[in-house]
PDB file of C-alpha atoms and ligand atoms in Angstrom:
ATOM      1  CA  MET A 132     -10.732  11.707-119.849  1.00 53.00           C
ATOM      2  CA  PRO A 133     -12.068   8.841-121.999  1.00 58.00           C
ATOM      3  CA  GLU A 134     -10.865   5.369-121.205  1.00 60.00           C
ATOM      4  CA  GLU A 135      -8.613   3.819-123.822  1.00 63.00           C
ATOM      5  CA  ALA A 136     -10.035   0.632-125.244  1.00 76.00           C
ATOM      6  CA  GLY A 137      -7.957  -2.358-124.288  1.00 84.00           C
ATOM      7  CA  ALA A 138      -5.509  -0.484-122.061  1.00 88.00           C
ATOM      8  CA  SER A 139      -3.642  -3.046-120.031  1.00 92.00           C
ATOM      9  CA  VAL A 140      -4.046  -3.067-116.270  1.00 92.00           C
ATOM     10  CA  THR A 141      -1.372  -4.627-114.129  1.00 94.00           C
ATOM     11  CA  GLN A 142      -1.759  -6.248-110.737  1.00 95.00           C
ATOM     12  CA  ARG A 143       0.299  -3.325-109.458  1.00 95.00           C
ATOM     13  CA  ASP A 144      -2.417  -0.937-110.697  1.00 93.00           C
ATOM     14  CA  TYR A 145      -5.142  -2.993-109.000  1.00 93.00           C
ATOM     15  CA  ASP A 146      -3.162  -2.988-105.752  1.00 94.00           C
ATOM     16  CA  ALA A 147      -2.508   0.769-105.994  1.00 94.00           C
ATOM     17  CA  ALA A 148      -6.185   1.510-106.738  1.00 91.00           C
ATOM     18  CA  TRP A 149      -7.181  -0.556-103.696  1.00 89.00           C
ATOM     19  CA  MET A 150      -4.801   1.519-101.566  1.00 90.00           C
ATOM     20  CA  LEU A 151      -6.184   4.780-102.984  1.00 88.00           C
ATOM     21  CA  GLU A 152      -9.742   3.641-102.194  1.00 84.00           C
ATOM     22  CA  LEU A 153      -8.659   2.905 -98.625  1.00 85.00           C
ATOM     23  CA  MET A 154      -7.187   6.409 -98.422  1.00 85.00           C
ATOM     24  CA  ALA A 155     -10.516   7.892 -99.571  1.00 81.00           C
ATOM     25  CA  GLU A 156     -12.342   5.838 -96.928  1.00 82.00           C
ATOM     26  CA  LEU A 157     -10.108   7.178 -94.154  1.00 85.00           C
ATOM     27  CA  MET A 158     -11.749  10.573 -94.601  1.00 88.00           C
ATOM     28  CA  PRO A 159     -15.102  11.187 -92.954  1.00 94.00           C
ATOM     29  CA  CYS A 160     -17.812  12.794 -95.055  1.00 95.00           C
ATOM     30  CA  ALA A 161     -17.172  16.549 -95.055  1.00 94.00           C
ATOM     31  CA  TYR A 162     -20.854  17.199 -94.352  1.00 95.00           C
ATOM     32  CA  CYS A 163     -22.185  14.532 -91.957  1.00 92.00           C
ATOM     33  CA  ARG A 164     -18.752  13.411 -90.644  1.00 91.00           C
ATOM     34  CA  MET A 165     -19.735   9.727 -90.972  1.00 92.00           C
ATOM     35  CA  PRO A 166     -17.116   7.243 -92.258  1.00 92.00           C
ATOM     36  CA  MET A 167     -17.253   6.588 -96.000  1.00 93.00           C
ATOM     37  CA  ASN A 168     -16.765   3.252 -97.759  1.00 91.00           C
ATOM     38  CA  TYR A 169     -17.165   1.773-101.221  1.00 89.00           C
ATOM     39  CA  ARG A 170     -19.242  -1.240-100.124  1.00 91.00           C
ATOM     40  CA  GLU A 171     -22.325   0.670 -98.936  1.00 94.00           C
ATOM     41  CA  PRO A 172     -24.081   2.729-101.622  1.00 96.00           C
ATOM     42  CA  LYS A 173     -25.129   5.485 -99.165  1.00 96.00           C
ATOM     43  CA  ARG A 174     -21.615   5.808 -97.746  1.00 95.00           C
ATOM     44  CA  HIS A 175     -19.859   5.748-101.131  1.00 94.00           C
ATOM     45  CA  PRO A 176     -17.221   8.549-101.376  1.00 92.00           C
ATOM     46  CA  THR A 177     -18.235  11.164-103.953  1.00 93.00           C
ATOM     47  CA  ARG A 178     -16.947  14.559-105.046  1.00 92.00           C
ATOM     48  CA  ASP A 179     -19.426  17.347-104.468  1.00 93.00           C
ATOM     49  CA  HIS A 180     -19.489  20.755-106.148  1.00 92.00           C
ATOM     50  CA  ILE A 181     -20.084  23.317-103.403  1.00 92.00           C
ATOM     51  CA  TRP A 182     -21.911  25.563-105.907  1.00 92.00           C
ATOM     52  CA  PRO A 183     -24.864  24.103-107.806  1.00 91.00           C
ATOM     53  CA  LYS A 184     -24.507  23.976-111.576  1.00 88.00           C
ATOM     54  CA  ALA A 185     -27.031  26.789-112.159  1.00 88.00           C
ATOM     55  CA  MET A 186     -24.906  29.249-110.107  1.00 89.00           C
ATOM     56  CA  ARG A 187     -21.447  28.295-111.387  1.00 86.00           C
ATOM     57  CA  SER A 188     -21.398  30.646-114.380  1.00 85.00           C
ATOM     58  CA  THR A 189     -22.233  33.541-112.016  1.00 88.00           C
ATOM     59  CA  VAL A 190     -19.631  32.742-109.364  1.00 87.00           C
ATOM     60  CA  GLY A 191     -16.828  32.241-111.890  1.00 82.00           C
ATOM     61  CA  ASN A 192     -13.940  30.118-110.729  1.00 71.00           C
ATOM     62  CA  ARG A 193     -15.380  29.516-107.259  1.00 73.00           C
ATOM     63  CA  THR A 194     -16.249  25.955-108.111  1.00 74.00           C
ATOM     64  CA  GLY A 195     -14.688  24.191-105.142  1.00 86.00           C
ATOM     65  CA  LYS A 196     -15.325  20.504-104.600  1.00 90.00           C
ATOM     66  CA  LEU A 197     -15.050  18.334-101.554  1.00 91.00           C
ATOM     67  CA  TRP A 198     -15.400  14.689-100.593  1.00 92.00           C
ATOM     68  CA  CYS A 199     -18.718  13.647 -99.144  1.00 95.00           C
ATOM     69  CA  CYS A 200     -20.842  10.515 -98.903  1.00 96.00           C
ATOM     70  CA  GLN A 201     -23.389   9.638-101.577  1.00 97.00           C
ATOM     71  CA  GLU A 202     -26.266  10.230 -99.172  1.00 96.00           C
ATOM     72  CA  CYS A 203     -25.225  13.835 -98.450  1.00 96.00           C
ATOM     73  CA  ASN A 204     -24.478  14.479-102.114  1.00 97.00           C
ATOM     74  CA  SER A 205     -27.966  13.268-103.044  1.00 97.00           C
ATOM     75  CA  ARG A 206     -29.610  15.303-100.273  1.00 96.00           C
ATOM     76  CA  LYS A 207     -27.723  18.422-101.276  1.00 96.00           C
ATOM     77  CA  ALA A 208     -28.599  17.954-104.958  1.00 95.00           C
ATOM     78  CA  ASP A 209     -28.980  21.448-106.477  1.00 93.00           C
ATOM     79  CA  LYS A 210     -29.542  23.351-103.222  1.00 95.00           C
ATOM     80  CA  THR A 211     -27.841  26.723-102.854  1.00 94.00           C
ATOM     81  CA  PRO A 212     -24.907  26.912-100.416  1.00 94.00           C
ATOM     82  CA  SER A 213     -27.069  28.816 -97.897  1.00 95.00           C
ATOM     83  CA  GLU A 214     -29.950  26.311 -98.120  1.00 96.00           C
ATOM     84  CA  TRP A 215     -27.582  23.393 -97.656  1.00 96.00           C
ATOM     85  CA  LEU A 216     -25.708  24.997 -94.751  1.00 96.00           C
ATOM     86  CA  ALA A 217     -29.031  25.610 -92.957  1.00 96.00           C
ATOM     87  CA  MET A 218     -29.925  21.909 -93.416  1.00 96.00           C
ATOM     88  CA  LEU A 219     -26.518  20.815 -92.116  1.00 95.00           C
ATOM     89  CA  ARG A 220     -26.812  23.049 -89.067  1.00 95.00           C
ATOM     90  CA  ALA A 221     -30.248  21.649 -88.300  1.00 95.00           C
ATOM     91  CA  ARG A 222     -28.883  18.122 -88.601  1.00 93.00           C
ATOM     92  CA  HIS A 223     -25.934  18.840 -86.311  1.00 91.00           C
ATOM     93  CA  GLU A 224     -28.222  20.446 -83.731  1.00 94.00           C
ATOM     94  CA  THR A 225     -30.977  17.833 -83.733  1.00 94.00           C
ATOM     95  CA  GLY A 226     -29.097  14.716 -84.878  1.00 91.00           C
ATOM     96  CA  LYS A 227     -31.517  14.208 -87.769  1.00 91.00           C
ATOM     97  CA  TRP A 228     -32.133  15.655 -91.183  1.00 90.00           C
ATOM     98  CA  PRO A 229     -34.864  18.308 -91.377  1.00 88.00           C
ATOM     99  CA  SER A 230     -37.861  17.162 -93.408  1.00 80.00           C
TER     100      SER A 230
HETATM  101 ZN1   ZN B 465     -22.399  12.518 -95.492  1.00 77.56          ZN
END
């Protein structure tokens, strides 16, 4: 939704937004399980589409999203669900991302 030019923002809104950001940071990344926070670019909370854009018209309304850190979202990029799951499994088994 486009932002309205000049919309007023109250201190109450700033305080509420701060609380909502804290709530987002309480969740670990759905993929790597590391804590997320808004101060570190790699740990920034993001919303990831489980299905890559190129597959979404084929899979119809199965366009689920989840919260993950920026690093995982960038690594996942446009990988298929099966490619990404294989990478995640390798990471969980070895403790590092496959190259
Ligand atoms: Zn992550």
